[in-house]
Amino acid sequence: MKTTIEAFIDEHRALLNNCLDGLTEEQARARLVSSRTTLLGLVKHATFVEKVWFVEGITGKPRTELGLPATPDESFVLTDEDTIESIRRAHSEACEDSRRATADLTLDFVLTGNRRGPLTLSWVYSHVLRELAQHCGHADILREQLLRPLRTD
């Protein structure tokens, strides 16, 4: 079962990372909705998610020590240094770190470092998969807005 869940998570990690394929920096940063959500911001946020659930959650190290924003909303904020390449690389590295951190854990392993309190790896995997699936949907819609002009007929 663990292998199956990890395969689904990895599929969604890749889908989200790949949402930046073929885009210009301008397109990746385009704000098409009233929130801070952009395609580049979604992948940056996914990096935050990996670190919160699989580094903070397992090690208990505080977000400040990990160099993470205090809130999920702040994790969408882009800096001038953020590029498609740098964000994709950071996301890929965070995913690999997550895989290493959970490789020897069982689904009933209890992560004690999360702010919500003790949670099983099974619960965390389910939550992360749900979140990644939601963000893949957001990315699909944003890409559609960017790449397929609205039809008026």
Short mmCIF file of N, CA and C in Angstrom, two decimals:
data_model
loop_
_atom_site.label_atom_id
_atom_site.label_comp_id
_atom_site.label_asym_id
_atom_site.label_seq_id
_atom_site.Cartn_x
_atom_site.Cartn_y
_atom_site.Cartn_z
N MET A 1 0.82 -1.20 0.00
CA MET A 1 0.00 0.00 0.00
C MET A 1 0.87 1.27 0.00
N LYS A 2 1.95 1.27 0.77
CA LYS A 2 2.82 2.44 0.82
C LYS A 2 3.37 2.76 -0.56
N THR A 3 3.77 1.74 -1.28
CA THR A 3 4.33 1.93 -2.62
C THR A 3 3.30 2.56 -3.55
N THR A 4 2.05 2.16 -3.45
CA THR A 4 0.98 2.70 -4.28
C THR A 4 0.75 4.18 -3.98
N ILE A 5 0.65 4.51 -2.70
CA ILE A 5 0.44 5.90 -2.32
C ILE A 5 1.61 6.76 -2.77
N GLU A 6 2.81 6.27 -2.58
CA GLU A 6 3.99 7.03 -3.01
C GLU A 6 4.00 7.23 -4.52
N ALA A 7 3.55 6.25 -5.27
CA ALA A 7 3.48 6.39 -6.72
C ALA A 7 2.48 7.48 -7.12
N PHE A 8 1.33 7.52 -6.45
CA PHE A 8 0.35 8.58 -6.73
C PHE A 8 0.91 9.96 -6.37
N ILE A 9 1.57 10.05 -5.23
CA ILE A 9 2.17 11.33 -4.82
C ILE A 9 3.22 11.76 -5.83
N ASP A 10 4.09 10.83 -6.23
CA ASP A 10 5.13 11.17 -7.21
C ASP A 10 4.53 11.59 -8.55
N GLU A 11 3.46 10.96 -8.96
CA GLU A 11 2.80 11.35 -10.21
C GLU A 11 2.32 12.80 -10.13
N HIS A 12 1.72 13.16 -9.01
CA HIS A 12 1.20 14.52 -8.85
C HIS A 12 2.33 15.54 -8.66
N ARG A 13 3.40 15.13 -8.00
CA ARG A 13 4.57 16.01 -7.89
C ARG A 13 5.08 16.35 -9.29
N ALA A 14 5.20 15.34 -10.13
CA ALA A 14 5.70 15.55 -11.50
C ALA A 14 4.74 16.40 -12.32
N LEU A 15 3.45 16.13 -12.20
CA LEU A 15 2.46 16.92 -12.94
C LEU A 15 2.56 18.40 -12.57
N LEU A 16 2.69 18.66 -11.29
CA LEU A 16 2.77 20.06 -10.86
C LEU A 16 4.07 20.70 -11.34
N ASN A 17 5.19 20.02 -11.21
CA ASN A 17 6.45 20.55 -11.69
C ASN A 17 6.40 20.80 -13.19
N ASN A 18 5.74 19.90 -13.91
CA ASN A 18 5.66 20.01 -15.37
C ASN A 18 4.68 21.07 -15.86
N CYS A 19 3.91 21.66 -14.96
CA CYS A 19 2.98 22.71 -15.39
C CYS A 19 3.72 23.92 -15.93
N LEU A 20 5.01 24.00 -15.67
CA LEU A 20 5.83 25.12 -16.15
C LEU A 20 6.45 24.85 -17.53
N ASP A 21 6.25 23.64 -18.05
CA ASP A 21 6.82 23.28 -19.35
C ASP A 21 6.39 24.27 -20.44
N GLY A 22 7.38 24.74 -21.20
CA GLY A 22 7.10 25.55 -22.37
C GLY A 22 6.65 26.97 -22.10
N LEU A 23 6.67 27.40 -20.85
CA LEU A 23 6.23 28.75 -20.52
C LEU A 23 7.40 29.73 -20.48
N THR A 24 7.10 30.97 -20.75
CA THR A 24 8.08 32.03 -20.54
C THR A 24 8.03 32.42 -19.06
N GLU A 25 9.05 33.11 -18.61
CA GLU A 25 9.06 33.60 -17.22
C GLU A 25 7.84 34.48 -16.97
N GLU A 26 7.48 35.28 -17.92
CA GLU A 26 6.32 36.17 -17.78
C GLU A 26 5.03 35.36 -17.62
N GLN A 27 4.86 34.34 -18.44
CA GLN A 27 3.67 33.50 -18.34
C GLN A 27 3.63 32.78 -16.99
N ALA A 28 4.75 32.26 -16.54
CA ALA A 28 4.80 31.53 -15.28
C ALA A 28 4.44 32.41 -14.09
N ARG A 29 4.70 33.71 -14.20
CA ARG A 29 4.41 34.66 -13.13
C ARG A 29 3.06 35.35 -13.27
N ALA A 30 2.37 35.10 -14.37
CA ALA A 30 1.12 35.82 -14.65
C ALA A 30 0.08 35.58 -13.56
N ARG A 31 -0.49 36.69 -13.08
CA ARG A 31 -1.57 36.60 -12.09
C ARG A 31 -2.90 36.67 -12.82
N LEU A 32 -3.56 35.56 -12.89
CA LEU A 32 -4.81 35.45 -13.64
C LEU A 32 -6.03 35.35 -12.73
N VAL A 33 -5.79 35.28 -11.43
CA VAL A 33 -6.85 35.25 -10.42
C VAL A 33 -6.50 36.27 -9.34
N SER A 34 -7.47 36.57 -8.50
CA SER A 34 -7.25 37.64 -7.52
C SER A 34 -6.30 37.26 -6.39
N SER A 35 -6.08 35.97 -6.18
CA SER A 35 -5.15 35.53 -5.13
C SER A 35 -3.71 35.64 -5.63
N ARG A 36 -2.78 35.21 -4.81
CA ARG A 36 -1.36 35.19 -5.19
C ARG A 36 -1.01 34.00 -6.09
N THR A 37 -2.00 33.21 -6.45
CA THR A 37 -1.76 31.98 -7.20
C THR A 37 -1.31 32.26 -8.62
N THR A 38 -0.11 31.80 -8.92
CA THR A 38 0.45 31.81 -10.27
C THR A 38 1.01 30.42 -10.50
N LEU A 39 1.33 30.09 -11.72
CA LEU A 39 1.90 28.77 -11.96
C LEU A 39 3.24 28.62 -11.24
N LEU A 40 4.08 29.64 -11.32
CA LEU A 40 5.37 29.57 -10.63
C LEU A 40 5.16 29.53 -9.12
N GLY A 41 4.20 30.29 -8.63
CA GLY A 41 3.88 30.29 -7.22
C GLY A 41 3.35 28.95 -6.72
N LEU A 42 2.59 28.24 -7.57
CA LEU A 42 2.08 26.92 -7.18
C LEU A 42 3.22 25.94 -6.95
N VAL A 43 4.21 25.97 -7.82
CA VAL A 43 5.33 25.04 -7.65
C VAL A 43 6.17 25.46 -6.45
N LYS A 44 6.32 26.76 -6.24
CA LYS A 44 7.05 27.24 -5.06
C LYS A 44 6.30 26.81 -3.79
N HIS A 45 4.99 26.93 -3.80
CA HIS A 45 4.18 26.50 -2.66
C HIS A 45 4.31 24.99 -2.44
N ALA A 46 4.36 24.22 -3.51
CA ALA A 46 4.50 22.77 -3.38
C ALA A 46 5.83 22.41 -2.71
N THR A 47 6.85 23.21 -2.94
CA THR A 47 8.14 23.01 -2.26
C THR A 47 7.97 23.25 -0.76
N PHE A 48 7.25 24.28 -0.40
CA PHE A 48 6.92 24.58 0.99
C PHE A 48 6.18 23.40 1.61
N VAL A 49 5.19 22.87 0.89
CA VAL A 49 4.40 21.72 1.38
C VAL A 49 5.31 20.53 1.69
N GLU A 50 6.21 20.23 0.77
CA GLU A 50 7.14 19.11 0.99
C GLU A 50 7.94 19.31 2.27
N LYS A 51 8.46 20.50 2.44
CA LYS A 51 9.32 20.76 3.60
C LYS A 51 8.53 20.79 4.91
N VAL A 52 7.32 21.32 4.87
CA VAL A 52 6.50 21.37 6.08
C VAL A 52 6.13 19.97 6.53
N TRP A 53 5.63 19.15 5.60
CA TRP A 53 5.12 17.85 5.99
C TRP A 53 6.21 16.82 6.20
N PHE A 54 7.31 16.90 5.44
CA PHE A 54 8.30 15.83 5.52
C PHE A 54 9.62 16.22 6.18
N VAL A 55 9.87 17.50 6.38
CA VAL A 55 11.05 17.90 7.14
C VAL A 55 10.60 18.38 8.51
N GLU A 56 9.78 19.44 8.54
CA GLU A 56 9.26 19.92 9.82
C GLU A 56 8.50 18.80 10.54
N GLY A 57 7.66 18.09 9.81
CA GLY A 57 6.83 17.04 10.41
C GLY A 57 7.62 15.90 11.02
N ILE A 58 8.72 15.55 10.40
CA ILE A 58 9.53 14.43 10.89
C ILE A 58 10.55 14.90 11.91
N THR A 59 11.24 16.00 11.61
CA THR A 59 12.32 16.45 12.50
C THR A 59 11.86 17.36 13.62
N GLY A 60 10.74 18.04 13.41
CA GLY A 60 10.27 19.00 14.40
C GLY A 60 11.00 20.33 14.35
N LYS A 61 11.92 20.49 13.38
CA LYS A 61 12.63 21.78 13.26
C LYS A 61 11.63 22.87 12.88
N PRO A 62 11.72 24.03 13.51
CA PRO A 62 10.78 25.11 13.20
C PRO A 62 11.00 25.68 11.80
N ARG A 63 9.93 26.22 11.25
CA ARG A 63 9.98 26.80 9.90
C ARG A 63 11.07 27.86 9.77
N THR A 64 11.26 28.64 10.81
CA THR A 64 12.29 29.68 10.74
C THR A 64 13.67 29.07 10.54
N GLU A 65 13.94 27.96 11.21
CA GLU A 65 15.22 27.28 11.07
C GLU A 65 15.37 26.65 9.69
N LEU A 66 14.24 26.28 9.09
CA LEU A 66 14.26 25.67 7.76
C LEU A 66 14.22 26.71 6.65
N GLY A 67 14.11 27.99 7.02
CA GLY A 67 14.04 29.05 6.03
C GLY A 67 12.71 29.11 5.29
N LEU A 68 11.66 28.66 5.96
CA LEU A 68 10.33 28.63 5.35
C LEU A 68 9.47 29.79 5.82
N PRO A 69 8.55 30.23 4.97
CA PRO A 69 7.59 31.24 5.40
C PRO A 69 6.75 30.72 6.56
N ALA A 70 6.18 31.62 7.32
CA ALA A 70 5.38 31.23 8.47
C ALA A 70 4.03 30.64 8.07
N THR A 71 3.48 31.08 6.93
CA THR A 71 2.14 30.64 6.53
C THR A 71 2.15 30.11 5.10
N PRO A 72 1.19 29.26 4.79
CA PRO A 72 1.08 28.77 3.41
C PRO A 72 0.89 29.90 2.40
N ASP A 73 0.09 30.91 2.73
CA ASP A 73 -0.15 32.01 1.80
C ASP A 73 1.15 32.71 1.39
N GLU A 74 2.05 32.87 2.37
CA GLU A 74 3.33 33.52 2.08
C GLU A 74 4.21 32.68 1.15
N SER A 75 3.96 31.39 1.09
CA SER A 75 4.80 30.51 0.27
C SER A 75 4.56 30.70 -1.23
N PHE A 76 3.52 31.44 -1.59
CA PHE A 76 3.24 31.75 -3.00
C PHE A 76 3.97 33.00 -3.47
N VAL A 77 4.53 33.76 -2.55
CA VAL A 77 5.17 35.04 -2.90
C VAL A 77 6.44 34.77 -3.69
N LEU A 78 6.56 35.43 -4.84
CA LEU A 78 7.72 35.28 -5.71
C LEU A 78 8.69 36.44 -5.50
N THR A 79 9.97 36.12 -5.53
CA THR A 79 11.01 37.15 -5.45
C THR A 79 11.58 37.36 -6.85
N ASP A 80 12.39 38.39 -7.00
CA ASP A 80 13.04 38.64 -8.29
C ASP A 80 13.98 37.51 -8.67
N GLU A 81 14.51 36.79 -7.68
CA GLU A 81 15.45 35.70 -7.94
C GLU A 81 14.76 34.40 -8.37
N ASP A 82 13.46 34.31 -8.16
CA ASP A 82 12.72 33.11 -8.53
C ASP A 82 12.57 33.03 -10.04
N THR A 83 13.01 31.92 -10.60
CA THR A 83 12.86 31.66 -12.03
C THR A 83 12.24 30.28 -12.20
N ILE A 84 11.82 30.00 -13.40
CA ILE A 84 11.29 28.66 -13.67
C ILE A 84 12.33 27.63 -13.29
N GLU A 85 13.55 27.84 -13.72
CA GLU A 85 14.62 26.87 -13.43
C GLU A 85 14.87 26.72 -11.93
N SER A 86 14.98 27.83 -11.22
CA SER A 86 15.31 27.75 -9.79
C SER A 86 14.17 27.14 -8.98
N ILE A 87 12.94 27.47 -9.32
CA ILE A 87 11.79 26.93 -8.59
C ILE A 87 11.62 25.44 -8.88
N ARG A 88 11.79 25.06 -10.14
CA ARG A 88 11.69 23.63 -10.48
C ARG A 88 12.77 22.82 -9.77
N ARG A 89 13.97 23.35 -9.75
CA ARG A 89 15.08 22.65 -9.10
C ARG A 89 14.81 22.51 -7.60
N ALA A 90 14.37 23.60 -6.96
CA ALA A 90 14.08 23.54 -5.52
C ALA A 90 12.96 22.54 -5.23
N HIS A 91 11.97 22.51 -6.09
CA HIS A 91 10.86 21.57 -5.90
C HIS A 91 11.35 20.13 -6.06
N SER A 92 12.12 19.87 -7.09
CA SER A 92 12.65 18.51 -7.32
C SER A 92 13.52 18.06 -6.15
N GLU A 93 14.36 18.96 -5.65
CA GLU A 93 15.22 18.63 -4.51
C GLU A 93 14.40 18.37 -3.25
N ALA A 94 13.36 19.17 -3.03
CA ALA A 94 12.51 18.97 -1.85
C ALA A 94 11.78 17.62 -1.94
N CYS A 95 11.33 17.27 -3.14
CA CYS A 95 10.66 15.97 -3.32
C CYS A 95 11.62 14.82 -3.04
N GLU A 96 12.83 14.94 -3.52
CA GLU A 96 13.83 13.90 -3.27
C GLU A 96 14.14 13.81 -1.78
N ASP A 97 14.27 14.95 -1.10
CA ASP A 97 14.49 14.95 0.35
C ASP A 97 13.33 14.25 1.06
N SER A 98 12.10 14.50 0.61
CA SER A 98 10.93 13.87 1.22
C SER A 98 10.97 12.36 1.03
N ARG A 99 11.33 11.91 -0.16
CA ARG A 99 11.43 10.48 -0.42
C ARG A 99 12.46 9.82 0.50
N ARG A 100 13.61 10.48 0.65
CA ARG A 100 14.65 9.94 1.54
C ARG A 100 14.18 9.91 2.98
N ALA A 101 13.50 10.97 3.42
CA ALA A 101 13.06 11.07 4.81
C ALA A 101 12.03 10.00 5.17
N THR A 102 11.23 9.57 4.19
CA THR A 102 10.16 8.62 4.47
C THR A 102 10.47 7.20 4.02
N ALA A 103 11.61 7.00 3.38
CA ALA A 103 11.94 5.69 2.78
C ALA A 103 11.84 4.54 3.77
N ASP A 104 12.30 4.73 4.97
CA ASP A 104 12.33 3.64 5.95
C ASP A 104 11.17 3.68 6.94
N LEU A 105 10.22 4.58 6.72
CA LEU A 105 9.09 4.71 7.63
C LEU A 105 7.92 3.86 7.17
N THR A 106 7.15 3.36 8.11
CA THR A 106 5.93 2.63 7.78
C THR A 106 4.76 3.61 7.78
N LEU A 107 3.64 3.19 7.19
CA LEU A 107 2.47 4.06 7.14
C LEU A 107 1.91 4.40 8.52
N ASP A 108 2.18 3.57 9.51
CA ASP A 108 1.69 3.86 10.86
C ASP A 108 2.70 4.63 11.71
N PHE A 109 3.82 5.00 11.10
CA PHE A 109 4.81 5.83 11.82
C PHE A 109 4.15 7.15 12.18
N VAL A 110 4.39 7.63 13.40
CA VAL A 110 3.77 8.87 13.87
C VAL A 110 4.76 10.02 13.77
N LEU A 111 4.40 11.01 12.99
CA LEU A 111 5.19 12.24 12.86
C LEU A 111 4.74 13.18 13.96
N THR A 112 5.67 13.65 14.74
CA THR A 112 5.33 14.48 15.90
C THR A 112 5.69 15.94 15.73
N GLY A 113 6.32 16.31 14.61
CA GLY A 113 6.81 17.67 14.47
C GLY A 113 5.85 18.65 13.85
N ASN A 114 4.65 18.22 13.47
CA ASN A 114 3.71 19.14 12.83
C ASN A 114 2.92 19.92 13.87
N ARG A 115 2.52 21.12 13.50
CA ARG A 115 1.76 22.00 14.40
C ARG A 115 0.41 21.41 14.80
N ARG A 116 -0.12 20.51 13.99
CA ARG A 116 -1.43 19.92 14.29
C ARG A 116 -1.32 18.84 15.36
N GLY A 117 -0.10 18.46 15.67
CA GLY A 117 0.09 17.40 16.65
C GLY A 117 0.51 16.12 15.96
N PRO A 118 0.58 15.03 16.71
CA PRO A 118 1.02 13.76 16.14
C PRO A 118 0.07 13.28 15.04
N LEU A 119 0.66 12.87 13.91
CA LEU A 119 -0.10 12.37 12.77
C LEU A 119 0.64 11.18 12.17
N THR A 120 -0.10 10.19 11.71
CA THR A 120 0.55 9.05 11.07
C THR A 120 1.04 9.44 9.68
N LEU A 121 2.04 8.72 9.21
CA LEU A 121 2.53 8.95 7.85
C LEU A 121 1.40 8.71 6.85
N SER A 122 0.55 7.76 7.11
CA SER A 122 -0.60 7.50 6.24
C SER A 122 -1.48 8.75 6.11
N TRP A 123 -1.76 9.41 7.23
CA TRP A 123 -2.57 10.62 7.21
C TRP A 123 -1.85 11.71 6.42
N VAL A 124 -0.56 11.89 6.67
CA VAL A 124 0.22 12.92 5.99
C VAL A 124 0.25 12.64 4.49
N TYR A 125 0.49 11.41 4.10
CA TYR A 125 0.49 11.06 2.68
C TYR A 125 -0.87 11.39 2.04
N SER A 126 -1.94 11.04 2.71
CA SER A 126 -3.29 11.33 2.17
C SER A 126 -3.50 12.83 2.02
N HIS A 127 -3.09 13.58 3.03
CA HIS A 127 -3.24 15.03 2.99
C HIS A 127 -2.41 15.64 1.86
N VAL A 128 -1.16 15.23 1.73
CA VAL A 128 -0.27 15.76 0.70
C VAL A 128 -0.80 15.41 -0.69
N LEU A 129 -1.27 14.19 -0.86
CA LEU A 129 -1.83 13.79 -2.15
C LEU A 129 -3.04 14.64 -2.50
N ARG A 130 -3.91 14.86 -1.53
CA ARG A 130 -5.09 15.70 -1.76
C ARG A 130 -4.68 17.11 -2.15
N GLU A 131 -3.71 17.66 -1.44
CA GLU A 131 -3.27 19.03 -1.73
C GLU A 131 -2.62 19.12 -3.11
N LEU A 132 -1.77 18.15 -3.43
CA LEU A 132 -1.13 18.16 -4.75
C LEU A 132 -2.17 18.03 -5.86
N ALA A 133 -3.17 17.19 -5.66
CA ALA A 133 -4.22 17.02 -6.67
C ALA A 133 -4.98 18.33 -6.88
N GLN A 134 -5.30 19.02 -5.79
CA GLN A 134 -5.98 20.32 -5.91
C GLN A 134 -5.13 21.30 -6.70
N HIS A 135 -3.86 21.36 -6.39
CA HIS A 135 -2.98 22.32 -7.06
C HIS A 135 -2.72 21.94 -8.52
N CYS A 136 -2.74 20.66 -8.83
CA CYS A 136 -2.65 20.26 -10.23
C CYS A 136 -3.88 20.77 -11.00
N GLY A 137 -5.04 20.71 -10.38
CA GLY A 137 -6.25 21.26 -10.99
C GLY A 137 -6.14 22.75 -11.20
N HIS A 138 -5.63 23.45 -10.18
CA HIS A 138 -5.42 24.90 -10.32
C HIS A 138 -4.48 25.18 -11.49
N ALA A 139 -3.41 24.41 -11.56
CA ALA A 139 -2.42 24.61 -12.62
C ALA A 139 -3.03 24.36 -14.00
N ASP A 140 -3.85 23.34 -14.12
CA ASP A 140 -4.52 23.06 -15.40
C ASP A 140 -5.35 24.26 -15.86
N ILE A 141 -6.10 24.83 -14.94
CA ILE A 141 -6.96 25.97 -15.28
C ILE A 141 -6.11 27.18 -15.65
N LEU A 142 -5.06 27.46 -14.88
CA LEU A 142 -4.20 28.61 -15.20
C LEU A 142 -3.52 28.43 -16.54
N ARG A 143 -3.02 27.23 -16.83
CA ARG A 143 -2.40 26.98 -18.14
C ARG A 143 -3.41 27.17 -19.26
N GLU A 144 -4.61 26.70 -19.03
CA GLU A 144 -5.66 26.87 -20.05
C GLU A 144 -5.92 28.36 -20.30
N GLN A 145 -5.97 29.15 -19.24
CA GLN A 145 -6.18 30.58 -19.40
C GLN A 145 -5.04 31.22 -20.18
N LEU A 146 -3.82 30.78 -19.91
CA LEU A 146 -2.65 31.35 -20.60
C LEU A 146 -2.54 30.93 -22.05
N LEU A 147 -2.81 29.66 -22.31
CA LEU A 147 -2.48 29.09 -23.61
C LEU A 147 -3.66 28.95 -24.56
N ARG A 148 -4.86 29.04 -24.06
CA ARG A 148 -6.05 28.93 -24.91
C ARG A 148 -6.95 30.14 -24.69
N PRO A 149 -6.85 31.11 -25.57
CA PRO A 149 -7.71 32.30 -25.40
C PRO A 149 -9.20 31.93 -25.31
N LEU A 150 -9.91 32.72 -24.54
CA LEU A 150 -11.34 32.50 -24.33
C LEU A 150 -12.08 32.60 -25.66
N ARG A 151 -12.88 31.59 -25.93
CA ARG A 151 -13.68 31.60 -27.15
C ARG A 151 -14.91 32.46 -26.93
N THR A 152 -15.28 33.21 -27.92
CA THR A 152 -16.45 34.09 -27.80
C THR A 152 -17.61 33.63 -28.64
N ASP A 153 -17.44 32.51 -29.35
CA ASP A 153 -18.56 32.04 -30.18
C ASP A 153 -19.48 31.11 -29.46
#
